[in-house]
Amino acid sequence: MASASCWKISSNFQLCRVCGDKSSGKHYGAICCDGCSCFFKRSIRRNVKYSCIAGKDECVIDKARRNWCPRCRLQKCFTVGMIVSAVQQERGPRRGIRVKSEKLKNESANHKMLIQILLTCLKQAQSNECFNSISKLQRTVILRHVWSELFVLKVSHWPIDITDAFNDLTDITSAMKALNADLMELSLLETLILSRPEFAIDDKERSRLQLSMENSIARLAFYVSSRSHTAAAETTRFGKLLLALRHLTKRSNESSLNNLFSDIIDINFRL
């Protein structure tokens, strides 16, 4: 039987049972890395209620995708034996340097999550049926102009609040959340963002984009009408959605997002 000292040495090489990254020891009842440990502690202390990004509660949680779905990541924490009471009974940090260190780790984790959200936006845009009717070059040109609008639209309806990462967008994200748009409305707003004739590379593409924009506006108007009880409510709702989209376009282009994601944009949108 291995001695206690041998076990202590070998445990340093164990992998995180949540994501498979290199572990830093046992935290809250399970061998895990610092990232998953901080995530679990933050989730329990804040009593956050997550929703599955894919809606299936079966997302893969590994080193590369651990920031993808917080609900499935938290569920994995429970599955491997992490204990809620261990967090609740833990004393807070007593030295300022520990607080600063944890803050830096959290900021890094938030940035990784924001990158994942951006990449999700780009991937979903590529699967948009109307957007796929235009050429690959035209799609690249449009995404280079509107990626920030797609990002803010997505972040505004993300299951967890991460808007503190860019305070200059709090007003527009709050306004978009207040709309309480459903999946169909969000899909049509996304199509309108992607159907921008002013970014056309030639007359043929401009005609396609113009048609897509007009069809999307008509579909949005019809959808709002089918769900409204009165003509006044229909007009108000339709107007609010279009006004919010206009505000979204203006504020997104004025924000600090370009500095935050400059490397990602350069890599993904080389013409």
CSV table of C-alpha atoms in Angstrom, one decimal:
chain,number,residue,atom,x,y,z
A,1,MET,CA,0.0,0.0,0.0
A,2,ALA,CA,1.4,3.4,-0.9
A,3,SER,CA,2.4,5.6,2.0
A,4,ALA,CA,0.7,8.9,2.8
A,5,SER,CA,3.7,10.9,1.6
A,6,CYS,CA,3.7,9.1,-1.8
A,7,TRP,CA,0.0,9.9,-2.2
A,8,LYS,CA,0.6,13.5,-1.4
A,9,ILE,CA,3.2,13.8,-4.1
A,10,SER,CA,1.2,12.0,-6.8
A,11,SER,CA,-1.9,14.1,-6.1
A,12,ASN,CA,0.0,17.1,-7.5
A,13,PHE,CA,-0.3,15.6,-10.9
A,14,GLN,CA,-4.0,14.8,-10.9
A,15,LEU,CA,-6.4,16.5,-13.3
A,16,CYS,CA,-9.3,18.6,-12.5
A,17,ARG,CA,-12.4,16.3,-12.2
A,18,VAL,CA,-14.6,19.0,-13.7
A,19,CYS,CA,-12.7,20.2,-16.8
A,20,GLY,CA,-9.6,18.0,-17.0
A,21,ASP,CA,-7.2,20.9,-16.6
A,22,LYS,CA,-4.2,20.6,-14.2
A,23,SER,CA,-5.6,20.6,-10.7
A,24,SER,CA,-4.3,22.6,-7.8
A,25,GLY,CA,-5.5,20.2,-5.1
A,26,LYS,CA,-8.7,19.5,-3.4
A,27,HIS,CA,-11.3,22.3,-3.2
A,28,TYR,CA,-14.8,22.0,-1.7
A,29,GLY,CA,-14.6,18.2,-1.6
A,30,ALA,CA,-13.2,17.5,-5.1
A,31,ILE,CA,-9.9,17.6,-6.9
A,32,CYS,CA,-10.2,20.6,-9.3
A,33,CYS,CA,-8.3,23.5,-10.9
A,34,ASP,CA,-8.4,27.1,-9.6
A,35,GLY,CA,-10.7,28.1,-12.3
A,36,CYS,CA,-13.4,25.6,-11.5
A,37,SER,CA,-12.9,26.2,-7.8
A,38,CYS,CA,-13.5,29.9,-8.2
A,39,PHE,CA,-16.4,29.3,-10.5
A,40,PHE,CA,-18.1,27.0,-8.0
A,41,LYS,CA,-17.5,29.3,-5.0
A,42,ARG,CA,-18.8,32.3,-7.0
A,43,SER,CA,-21.9,30.5,-8.1
A,44,ILE,CA,-22.8,29.3,-4.6
A,45,ARG,CA,-22.1,32.5,-2.9
A,46,ARG,CA,-24.2,34.5,-5.3
A,47,ASN,CA,-26.9,31.8,-5.5
A,48,VAL,CA,-26.9,32.2,-9.3
A,49,LYS,CA,-29.6,30.3,-11.3
A,50,TYR,CA,-28.1,29.4,-14.7
A,51,SER,CA,-29.8,28.2,-17.9
A,52,CYS,CA,-28.2,25.8,-20.3
A,53,ILE,CA,-26.9,27.6,-23.4
A,54,ALA,CA,-28.0,24.7,-25.7
A,55,GLY,CA,-31.2,24.0,-23.7
A,56,LYS,CA,-30.3,20.3,-23.3
A,57,ASP,CA,-28.3,20.2,-20.0
A,58,GLU,CA,-25.7,17.9,-21.6
A,59,CYS,CA,-22.9,20.3,-22.8
A,60,VAL,CA,-19.4,18.9,-22.8
A,61,ILE,CA,-17.2,20.5,-20.1
A,62,ASP,CA,-13.5,20.3,-20.7
A,63,LYS,CA,-10.6,22.7,-20.6
A,64,ALA,CA,-11.4,24.4,-23.9
A,65,ARG,CA,-15.2,24.6,-23.3
A,66,ARG,CA,-15.6,25.0,-19.5
A,67,ASN,CA,-16.7,28.7,-19.9
A,68,TRP,CA,-19.2,27.7,-22.6
A,69,CYS,CA,-22.2,26.7,-20.4
A,70,PRO,CA,-22.2,27.7,-16.7
A,71,ARG,CA,-25.2,25.5,-15.9
A,72,CYS,CA,-23.6,22.3,-17.2
A,73,ARG,CA,-20.3,23.3,-15.6
A,74,LEU,CA,-22.0,23.8,-12.2
A,75,GLN,CA,-23.8,20.5,-12.6
A,76,LYS,CA,-20.5,18.8,-13.3
A,77,CYS,CA,-19.1,20.3,-10.1
A,78,PHE,CA,-22.0,18.7,-8.2
A,79,THR,CA,-21.5,15.4,-10.0
A,80,VAL,CA,-17.8,15.1,-9.1
A,81,GLY,CA,-18.7,15.7,-5.4
A,82,MET,CA,-18.2,19.5,-4.8
A,83,ILE,CA,-20.0,20.5,-1.6
A,84,VAL,CA,-22.2,23.6,-1.1
A,85,SER,CA,-21.8,23.7,2.6
A,86,ALA,CA,-18.0,23.8,2.2
A,87,VAL,CA,-18.4,27.2,0.5
A,88,GLN,CA,-20.9,28.5,2.9
A,89,GLN,CA,-18.7,27.7,5.9
A,90,GLU,CA,-15.6,29.1,4.4
A,91,ARG,CA,-14.1,32.3,5.9
A,92,GLY,CA,-13.5,35.2,3.5
A,93,PRO,CA,-9.9,36.3,2.6
A,94,ARG,CA,-8.1,38.2,5.3
A,95,ARG,CA,-5.4,39.8,3.2
A,96,GLY,CA,-5.9,42.4,0.4
A,97,ILE,CA,-3.4,40.6,-1.8
A,98,ARG,CA,-5.6,37.5,-1.9
A,99,VAL,CA,-8.6,39.7,-2.9
A,100,LYS,CA,-6.6,41.3,-5.7
A,101,SER,CA,-5.4,37.9,-7.0
A,102,GLU,CA,-8.9,36.5,-7.1
A,103,LYS,CA,-10.2,39.6,-8.8
A,104,LEU,CA,-7.5,39.2,-11.6
A,105,LYS,CA,-8.5,35.5,-12.0
A,106,ASN,CA,-12.1,36.4,-12.3
A,107,GLU,CA,-11.4,39.1,-14.8
A,108,SER,CA,-9.4,36.6,-16.9
A,109,ALA,CA,-12.3,34.1,-16.7
A,110,ASN,CA,-14.8,36.7,-17.7
A,111,HIS,CA,-12.7,37.7,-20.7
A,112,LYS,CA,-12.5,34.1,-21.9
A,113,MET,CA,-16.3,33.8,-21.5
A,114,LEU,CA,-16.8,37.0,-23.5
A,115,ILE,CA,-14.6,35.6,-26.3
A,116,GLN,CA,-16.7,32.4,-26.3
A,117,ILE,CA,-19.9,34.5,-26.6
A,118,LEU,CA,-18.4,36.4,-29.5
A,119,LEU,CA,-17.4,33.2,-31.3
A,120,THR,CA,-20.9,31.8,-30.7
A,121,CYS,CA,-22.4,35.0,-32.3
A,122,LEU,CA,-20.2,34.5,-35.4
A,123,LYS,CA,-21.0,30.8,-35.7
A,124,GLN,CA,-24.8,31.4,-35.4
A,125,ALA,CA,-24.6,34.2,-37.9
A,126,GLN,CA,-23.0,31.8,-40.4
A,127,SER,CA,-26.0,29.5,-40.0
A,128,ASN,CA,-28.6,32.3,-40.6
A,129,GLU,CA,-30.6,31.2,-43.7
A,130,CYS,CA,-30.9,34.7,-45.1
A,131,PHE,CA,-27.3,35.5,-44.5
A,132,ASN,CA,-26.2,32.3,-46.3
A,133,SER,CA,-27.9,33.5,-49.5
A,134,ILE,CA,-25.1,36.0,-50.1
A,135,SER,CA,-21.5,35.4,-51.2
A,136,LYS,CA,-18.8,34.4,-48.7
A,137,LEU,CA,-16.9,37.6,-49.4
A,138,GLN,CA,-20.0,39.7,-48.7
A,139,ARG,CA,-20.7,37.8,-45.5
A,140,THR,CA,-17.1,38.6,-44.3
A,141,VAL,CA,-17.5,42.3,-45.1
A,142,ILE,CA,-20.8,42.5,-43.3
A,143,LEU,CA,-19.6,40.6,-40.2
A,144,ARG,CA,-16.5,42.9,-40.0
A,145,HIS,CA,-18.9,45.8,-39.7
A,146,VAL,CA,-21.7,44.4,-37.5
A,147,TRP,CA,-20.0,41.9,-35.2
A,148,SER,CA,-20.2,44.3,-32.2
A,149,GLU,CA,-24.0,44.7,-32.7
A,150,LEU,CA,-24.5,40.9,-32.8
A,151,PHE,CA,-22.4,40.6,-29.7
A,152,VAL,CA,-24.3,43.1,-27.7
A,153,LEU,CA,-27.6,41.6,-28.8
A,154,LYS,CA,-26.4,38.2,-27.6
A,155,VAL,CA,-24.9,39.5,-24.3
A,156,SER,CA,-28.1,41.4,-23.5
A,157,HIS,CA,-30.0,38.0,-23.3
A,158,TRP,CA,-27.2,35.9,-21.9
A,159,PRO,CA,-28.3,33.7,-18.9
A,160,ILE,CA,-25.8,35.4,-16.5
A,161,ASP,CA,-25.0,39.1,-16.1
A,162,ILE,CA,-21.6,39.9,-17.4
A,163,THR,CA,-22.2,43.5,-18.5
A,164,ASP,CA,-19.9,44.8,-15.8
A,165,ALA,CA,-17.0,43.8,-18.1
A,166,PHE,CA,-17.9,46.8,-20.3
A,167,ASN,CA,-19.6,49.6,-18.3
A,168,ASP,CA,-20.0,51.9,-21.3
A,169,LEU,CA,-22.7,49.5,-22.7
A,170,THR,CA,-24.8,49.2,-19.5
A,171,ASP,CA,-27.5,51.5,-20.9
A,172,ILE,CA,-28.0,49.6,-24.2
A,173,THR,CA,-27.8,46.1,-22.6
A,174,SER,CA,-30.4,47.2,-20.0
A,175,ALA,CA,-32.6,48.6,-22.7
A,176,MET,CA,-32.4,45.4,-24.7
A,177,LYS,CA,-33.2,43.3,-21.7
A,178,ALA,CA,-36.2,45.4,-20.8
A,179,LEU,CA,-37.7,44.5,-24.2
A,180,ASN,CA,-37.9,40.9,-23.1
A,181,ALA,CA,-37.7,39.8,-26.7
A,182,ASP,CA,-38.5,36.1,-27.4
A,183,LEU,CA,-36.5,33.8,-29.7
A,184,MET,CA,-38.4,34.7,-32.8
A,185,GLU,CA,-37.9,38.4,-32.3
A,186,LEU,CA,-34.2,38.0,-31.5
A,187,SER,CA,-33.8,35.9,-34.7
A,188,LEU,CA,-35.4,38.5,-36.8
A,189,LEU,CA,-33.4,41.3,-35.2
A,190,GLU,CA,-30.3,39.3,-35.9
A,191,THR,CA,-31.3,39.0,-39.6
A,192,LEU,CA,-31.9,42.7,-39.8
A,193,ILE,CA,-28.4,43.4,-38.4
A,194,LEU,CA,-27.0,41.0,-41.1
A,195,SER,CA,-29.0,42.5,-43.9
A,196,ARG,CA,-27.3,45.9,-44.3
A,197,PRO,CA,-27.4,47.2,-48.0
A,198,GLU,CA,-24.9,50.0,-47.1
A,199,PHE,CA,-22.2,47.3,-46.8
A,200,ALA,CA,-22.9,45.7,-50.2
A,201,ILE,CA,-19.8,45.0,-52.3
A,202,ASP,CA,-21.8,45.3,-55.6
A,203,ASP,CA,-25.3,45.9,-57.0
A,204,LYS,CA,-26.2,42.2,-57.0
A,205,GLU,CA,-25.4,41.8,-53.3
A,206,ARG,CA,-27.1,45.1,-52.5
A,207,SER,CA,-30.4,43.8,-54.1
A,208,ARG,CA,-30.2,40.6,-52.1
A,209,LEU,CA,-29.5,42.5,-48.8
A,210,GLN,CA,-32.3,45.0,-49.5
A,211,LEU,CA,-34.8,42.1,-50.2
A,212,SER,CA,-33.7,40.3,-47.0
A,213,MET,CA,-34.1,43.5,-44.9
A,214,GLU,CA,-37.6,44.2,-46.3
A,215,ASN,CA,-38.7,40.6,-45.8
A,216,SER,CA,-37.4,40.6,-42.2
A,217,ILE,CA,-39.2,43.8,-41.4
A,218,ALA,CA,-42.4,42.4,-42.8
A,219,ARG,CA,-42.0,39.1,-40.9
A,220,LEU,CA,-41.3,41.0,-37.7
A,221,ALA,CA,-44.4,43.2,-38.2
A,222,PHE,CA,-46.5,40.1,-38.9
A,223,TYR,CA,-45.2,38.3,-35.9
A,224,VAL,CA,-45.7,41.2,-33.5
A,225,SER,CA,-49.2,41.7,-34.9
A,226,SER,CA,-50.1,38.0,-34.3
A,227,ARG,CA,-49.1,38.3,-30.6
A,228,SER,CA,-50.7,41.7,-29.9
A,229,HIS,CA,-54.2,42.1,-28.6
A,230,THR,CA,-54.7,45.7,-29.9
A,231,ALA,CA,-53.5,47.7,-32.8
A,232,ALA,CA,-52.0,50.2,-30.4
A,233,ALA,CA,-50.0,47.5,-28.7
A,234,GLU,CA,-48.8,46.2,-32.0
A,235,THR,CA,-47.6,49.6,-33.1
A,236,THR,CA,-45.9,50.2,-29.8
A,237,ARG,CA,-44.1,46.9,-29.7
A,238,PHE,CA,-43.0,47.0,-33.3
A,239,GLY,CA,-41.7,50.6,-32.9
A,240,LYS,CA,-39.8,49.7,-29.7
A,241,LEU,CA,-38.0,46.8,-31.4
A,242,LEU,CA,-36.9,48.9,-34.4
A,243,LEU,CA,-35.9,51.8,-32.2
A,244,ALA,CA,-33.9,49.5,-29.9
A,245,LEU,CA,-32.1,48.1,-32.9
A,246,ARG,CA,-31.2,51.6,-34.1
A,247,HIS,CA,-29.9,52.5,-30.7
A,248,LEU,CA,-28.0,49.2,-30.5
A,249,THR,CA,-26.2,49.9,-33.8
A,250,LYS,CA,-25.1,53.4,-32.7
A,251,ARG,CA,-24.0,52.4,-29.2
A,252,SER,CA,-22.2,49.2,-30.2
A,253,ASN,CA,-20.0,51.1,-32.7
A,254,GLU,CA,-19.1,53.7,-30.1
A,255,SER,CA,-18.1,51.2,-27.4
A,256,SER,CA,-14.8,49.8,-26.1
A,257,LEU,CA,-15.5,46.4,-27.7
A,258,ASN,CA,-13.0,47.0,-30.5
A,259,ASN,CA,-10.1,47.2,-28.0
A,260,LEU,CA,-11.4,44.2,-26.1
A,261,PHE,CA,-11.6,41.9,-29.2
A,262,SER,CA,-9.2,43.4,-31.7
A,263,ASP,CA,-7.1,40.2,-32.0
A,264,ILE,CA,-10.2,38.0,-32.5
A,265,ILE,CA,-11.6,40.2,-35.2
A,266,ASP,CA,-8.3,40.4,-37.1
A,267,ILE,CA,-8.0,36.6,-37.1
A,268,ASN,CA,-11.6,35.9,-38.1
A,269,PHE,CA,-12.2,38.6,-40.7
A,270,ARG,CA,-9.1,38.7,-42.9
A,271,LEU,CA,-10.3,39.8,-46.4
